[in-house]
Short mmCIF file of C-alpha atoms in Angstrom, two decimals:
data_model
loop_
_atom_site.label_atom_id
_atom_site.label_comp_id
_atom_site.label_asym_id
_atom_site.label_seq_id
_atom_site.Cartn_x
_atom_site.Cartn_y
_atom_site.Cartn_z
CA UNK A 132 95.46 18.28 -125.48
CA UNK A 133 93.61 19.41 -127.47
CA UNK A 134 91.48 16.24 -127.52
CA UNK A 135 90.81 16.30 -123.93
CA UNK A 136 89.76 19.43 -123.37
CA UNK A 137 86.95 19.71 -126.91
CA UNK A 138 85.79 16.66 -124.22
CA UNK A 139 85.40 18.50 -121.32
CA UNK A 140 83.74 21.70 -123.51
CA UNK A 141 81.15 19.70 -123.63
CA UNK A 142 79.90 18.96 -121.39
CA UNK A 143 80.49 22.40 -120.62
CA UNK A 144 77.93 23.04 -122.78
CA UNK A 145 80.90 26.38 -123.80
CA UNK A 146 83.24 26.18 -127.29
CA UNK A 147 85.80 28.35 -126.09
CA UNK A 148 87.29 30.41 -129.21
CA UNK A 149 90.60 31.43 -127.25
CA UNK A 150 91.32 27.78 -125.83
CA UNK A 151 94.05 29.77 -123.71
CA UNK A 152 92.13 31.09 -121.36
CA UNK A 153 90.50 27.67 -121.13
CA UNK A 154 93.60 26.66 -119.49
CA UNK A 155 93.94 29.71 -117.83
CA UNK A 156 91.18 29.39 -115.86
CA UNK A 157 92.24 25.23 -115.42
CA UNK A 158 95.66 26.30 -114.56
CA UNK A 159 96.16 26.59 -110.11
CA UNK A 160 98.73 28.48 -108.16
CA UNK A 161 100.37 25.40 -107.47
CA UNK A 162 101.13 25.17 -111.33
CA UNK A 163 104.32 26.81 -112.35
CA UNK A 164 103.78 30.20 -114.18
CA UNK A 165 100.11 32.03 -114.72
CA UNK A 166 97.00 30.45 -113.13
CA UNK A 167 93.99 30.56 -112.53
CA UNK A 168 92.97 33.66 -109.55
CA UNK A 169 92.02 36.15 -111.18
CA UNK A 170 89.88 34.39 -114.12
CA UNK A 171 88.40 33.34 -110.52
CA UNK A 172 87.83 36.88 -108.94
CA UNK A 173 85.62 37.70 -111.98
CA UNK A 174 83.41 34.27 -111.92
CA UNK A 175 83.04 34.95 -108.38
CA UNK A 176 81.23 38.36 -109.54
CA UNK A 177 79.93 37.06 -112.62
CA UNK A 178 78.42 34.41 -111.01
CA UNK A 179 77.09 36.32 -107.29
CA UNK A 180 75.42 38.37 -110.31
CA UNK A 181 74.31 35.67 -112.36
CA UNK A 182 72.52 34.13 -110.35
CA UNK A 183 71.32 36.46 -107.72
CA UNK A 184 69.28 38.11 -111.42
CA UNK A 185 68.02 34.88 -111.03
CA UNK A 186 66.73 34.67 -107.93
CA UNK A 187 65.12 38.48 -108.09
CA UNK A 188 62.97 36.88 -110.79
CA UNK A 189 62.23 33.81 -109.56
CA UNK A 190 60.89 34.82 -106.61
CA UNK A 191 59.76 38.36 -106.32
CA UNK A 192 58.10 37.98 -102.81
CA UNK A 193 61.42 37.50 -100.90
CA UNK A 194 62.36 40.78 -98.71
CA UNK A 195 66.16 41.85 -99.03
CA UNK A 196 67.16 39.14 -96.91
CA UNK A 197 65.69 36.11 -97.77
CA UNK A 198 67.41 36.84 -102.01
CA UNK A 199 71.02 37.31 -99.65
CA UNK A 200 70.08 33.55 -97.81
CA UNK A 201 69.06 32.23 -101.10
CA UNK A 202 72.35 33.54 -102.73
CA UNK A 203 74.44 32.12 -100.61
CA UNK A 204 73.05 28.63 -100.59
CA UNK A 205 73.14 28.73 -104.61
CA UNK A 206 76.74 29.12 -104.64
CA UNK A 207 78.22 28.03 -102.55
CA UNK A 208 81.44 26.10 -102.77
CA UNK A 209 79.68 22.88 -102.07
CA UNK A 210 77.88 23.25 -105.16
CA UNK A 211 80.24 24.41 -106.92
CA UNK A 212 82.03 22.02 -106.59
CA UNK A 213 79.52 18.52 -107.18
CA UNK A 214 78.92 21.55 -109.97
CA UNK A 215 82.72 20.79 -111.13
CA UNK A 216 82.42 17.40 -110.69
CA UNK A 217 79.49 16.16 -112.67
CA UNK A 218 81.88 17.43 -115.09
CA UNK A 219 84.73 15.79 -114.66
CA UNK A 220 86.27 18.64 -114.08
CA UNK A 221 89.30 17.55 -112.27
CA UNK A 222 90.80 15.30 -114.66
CA UNK A 223 91.38 18.79 -116.16
CA UNK A 224 92.92 20.38 -113.78
CA UNK A 225 97.10 21.24 -113.63
CA UNK A 226 98.74 20.72 -110.11
CA UNK A 227 102.07 21.95 -109.25
CA UNK A 228 103.49 18.05 -108.49
CA UNK A 229 102.71 18.90 -104.58
CA UNK A 230 98.97 19.13 -105.28
CA UNK A 231 99.07 15.93 -107.22
CA UNK A 232 100.19 13.75 -104.95
CA UNK A 233 98.48 14.93 -101.76
CA UNK A 234 95.13 14.85 -103.84
CA UNK A 235 94.05 18.53 -105.06
CA UNK A 236 92.57 17.57 -107.71
CA UNK A 237 89.53 16.57 -105.80
CA UNK A 238 89.21 18.89 -103.16
CA UNK A 239 86.38 20.70 -103.04
CA UNK A 240 88.10 24.13 -101.99
CA UNK A 241 90.42 24.45 -106.06
CA UNK A 242 87.21 22.81 -107.80
CA UNK A 243 84.89 25.25 -107.19
CA UNK A 244 87.78 28.13 -107.74
CA UNK A 245 88.54 26.39 -110.97
CA UNK A 246 84.83 26.32 -112.03
CA UNK A 247 84.49 29.87 -111.30
CA UNK A 248 87.41 30.86 -112.95
CA UNK A 249 86.14 29.31 -116.22
CA UNK A 250 82.87 31.59 -115.52
CA UNK A 251 85.51 34.20 -114.98
CA UNK A 252 87.24 32.74 -118.87
CA UNK A 253 83.81 32.41 -120.42
CA UNK A 254 82.27 36.29 -120.10
CA UNK A 255 85.80 36.71 -121.41
CA UNK A 256 86.29 35.29 -124.17
CA UNK A 257 82.14 35.36 -124.88
CA UNK A 258 81.17 37.50 -123.19
CA UNK A 259 77.93 38.31 -120.67
CA UNK A 260 75.24 36.21 -122.16
CA UNK A 261 77.27 33.58 -122.45
CA UNK A 262 78.25 33.38 -119.39
CA UNK A 263 74.75 34.12 -118.08
CA UNK A 264 73.58 30.84 -119.83
CA UNK A 265 75.98 28.18 -119.39
CA UNK A 266 76.16 29.67 -115.62
CA UNK A 267 72.15 29.56 -116.08
CA UNK A 268 72.06 25.93 -116.73
CA UNK A 269 74.39 25.00 -114.13
CA UNK A 270 72.24 25.56 -111.23
CA UNK A 271 69.08 25.63 -112.64
CA UNK A 272 68.26 21.81 -110.12
CA UNK A 273 69.32 23.95 -107.70
CA UNK A 274 67.74 26.49 -108.77
CA UNK A 275 64.13 25.04 -109.20
CA UNK A 276 65.18 23.51 -105.50
CA UNK A 277 65.67 25.91 -103.58
CA UNK A 278 62.28 27.30 -102.19
CA UNK A 279 61.56 30.11 -99.49
CA UNK A 280 61.18 28.02 -96.02
CA UNK A 281 64.36 27.52 -94.54
CA UNK A 282 64.54 23.71 -93.98
CA UNK A 283 67.36 24.87 -90.69
CA UNK A 284 64.33 25.31 -88.57
CA UNK A 285 61.80 22.69 -87.99
CA UNK A 286 58.80 21.76 -89.31
CA UNK A 287 56.62 24.00 -87.17
CA UNK A 288 58.93 26.96 -87.77
CA UNK A 289 59.26 26.49 -91.68
CA UNK A 290 55.19 26.00 -91.61
CA UNK A 291 54.54 28.73 -89.72
CA UNK A 292 56.96 31.10 -91.84
CA UNK A 293 55.19 29.78 -95.08
CA UNK A 294 52.31 30.70 -94.21
CA UNK A 295 52.59 33.74 -92.41
CA UNK A 296 55.03 35.14 -95.79
CA UNK A 297 51.38 34.54 -98.09
CA UNK A 298 49.30 35.91 -95.47
CA UNK A 299 47.27 32.75 -94.37
CA UNK A 300 45.69 31.64 -90.98
CA UNK A 301 48.58 29.80 -88.72
CA UNK A 302 48.07 25.87 -88.25
CA UNK A 303 45.90 24.66 -86.06
CA UNK A 304 47.25 21.36 -83.78
CA UNK A 305 45.11 19.55 -81.57
CA UNK A 306 46.25 16.31 -79.65
CA UNK A 307 43.58 13.23 -80.79
CA UNK A 308 44.55 10.40 -78.87
CA UNK A 309 47.45 9.46 -75.92
CA UNK A 310 48.00 5.58 -76.06
CA UNK A 311 50.31 3.75 -73.82
CA UNK A 312 51.19 4.10 -69.66
CA UNK A 313 52.24 7.26 -68.19
CA UNK A 314 55.84 5.93 -68.51
CA UNK A 315 56.31 5.28 -72.27
CA UNK A 316 52.74 6.85 -74.42
CA UNK A 317 52.29 8.48 -77.73
CA UNK A 318 50.85 10.97 -78.94
CA UNK A 319 48.06 11.35 -82.25
CA UNK A 320 48.02 15.19 -83.64
CA UNK A 321 46.34 16.28 -86.33
CA UNK A 322 47.38 19.85 -87.92
CA UNK A 323 44.76 21.73 -90.00
CA UNK A 324 45.56 24.11 -92.69
CA UNK A 325 43.51 26.36 -93.98
CA UNK A 326 45.09 25.85 -98.00
CA UNK A 327 45.12 21.48 -96.99
CA UNK A 328 41.08 20.49 -98.17
CA UNK A 329 42.61 18.06 -95.52
CA UNK A 330 44.51 17.27 -91.87
CA UNK A 331 47.92 15.37 -91.96
CA UNK A 332 48.44 13.53 -89.02
CA UNK A 333 51.62 13.58 -87.05
CA UNK A 334 52.04 10.46 -83.95
CA UNK A 335 55.23 10.59 -81.64
CA UNK A 336 57.14 10.55 -77.74
CA UNK A 337 55.86 13.24 -77.39
CA UNK A 338 53.21 16.63 -77.94
CA UNK A 339 55.72 18.26 -79.19
CA UNK A 340 57.32 15.55 -81.88
CA UNK A 341 53.78 14.18 -82.62
CA UNK A 342 53.15 18.21 -84.20
CA UNK A 343 56.60 18.27 -86.20
CA UNK A 344 55.72 14.87 -87.89
CA UNK A 345 52.63 16.88 -88.67
CA UNK A 346 53.77 19.89 -89.34
CA UNK A 347 56.96 17.85 -92.19
CA UNK A 348 53.12 16.43 -93.66
CA UNK A 349 51.76 19.80 -93.84
CA UNK A 350 54.81 21.05 -95.91
CA UNK A 351 54.67 18.11 -98.35
CA UNK A 352 51.25 18.16 -99.32
CA UNK A 353 50.90 21.68 -99.93
CA UNK A 354 53.37 21.00 -102.05
CA UNK A 355 56.83 23.52 -100.85
CA UNK A 356 59.14 20.48 -99.16
CA UNK A 357 59.47 16.59 -101.25
CA UNK A 358 58.88 14.96 -98.17
CA UNK A 359 62.84 13.42 -98.70
CA UNK A 360 65.38 16.45 -97.22
#
C-alpha cells in the first residue's frame, strides 16, 4: 500500500508526514470504519477560501456577484472530478463492495468529495500554506481560463457587457450586404469596436445571426475568448 500511496503523492505534488490522514481522505462512507466526510467538510471550506482569495486578486475590477459566480464555476464538482481523474484518484479510493460493483470509483460526486477530503488532510498535515499552494497549483489552468464574460449569454450580450465593464463605447453593427432570394437570404454584417483597429464580420440567414457571429469574432479579436467555446 505504501508504494501505491507514494505514486499518488507524486501526482498530487504533496508528501504526507502522516499517511493515516491520506488514507482517511480516500475512505468513502461505504467502507467499514471511519470515513472522509469530516475531512471533506474541512477541505470544502479551505477550497472555497483559497479560490475566493485567488479570484479576488486575479480580478481586481470584479463585483461581488461576479466573483461568486466565478468561484462557483471554479470549484464545481465537475471541475474537481476532472482534477481527480487526472490524478487517477479512483484507483486509490477505499470503497465498500456495493460501491465497487456499481463503479463508484468513477462517480463524479465521489471523486470530487475525495479531492476535497485530501485538501482537508493536507491542511491538517502541513498547514494552510501547504493546502493553499496545492489548491492553487491544481486550479491554475482553470483559473487562467476564466473571464468576467458569462459564456452562457449570447455573443452580442457578452461583447456589450465586456465593453461596458471597461467604460468603452458600445459596438456598432452595419449590414453591408444581403444576398439571395427573399425566401433564402444571407445577411453580411460588420461589427465595429473602438478597441479594435479592424471591423469583424459575420454572415447568417438573418441579421440577428450575422450580428452574433460578428460579435463572437470581436470577442476573439479582443482576446476575451479563444474561439473554441
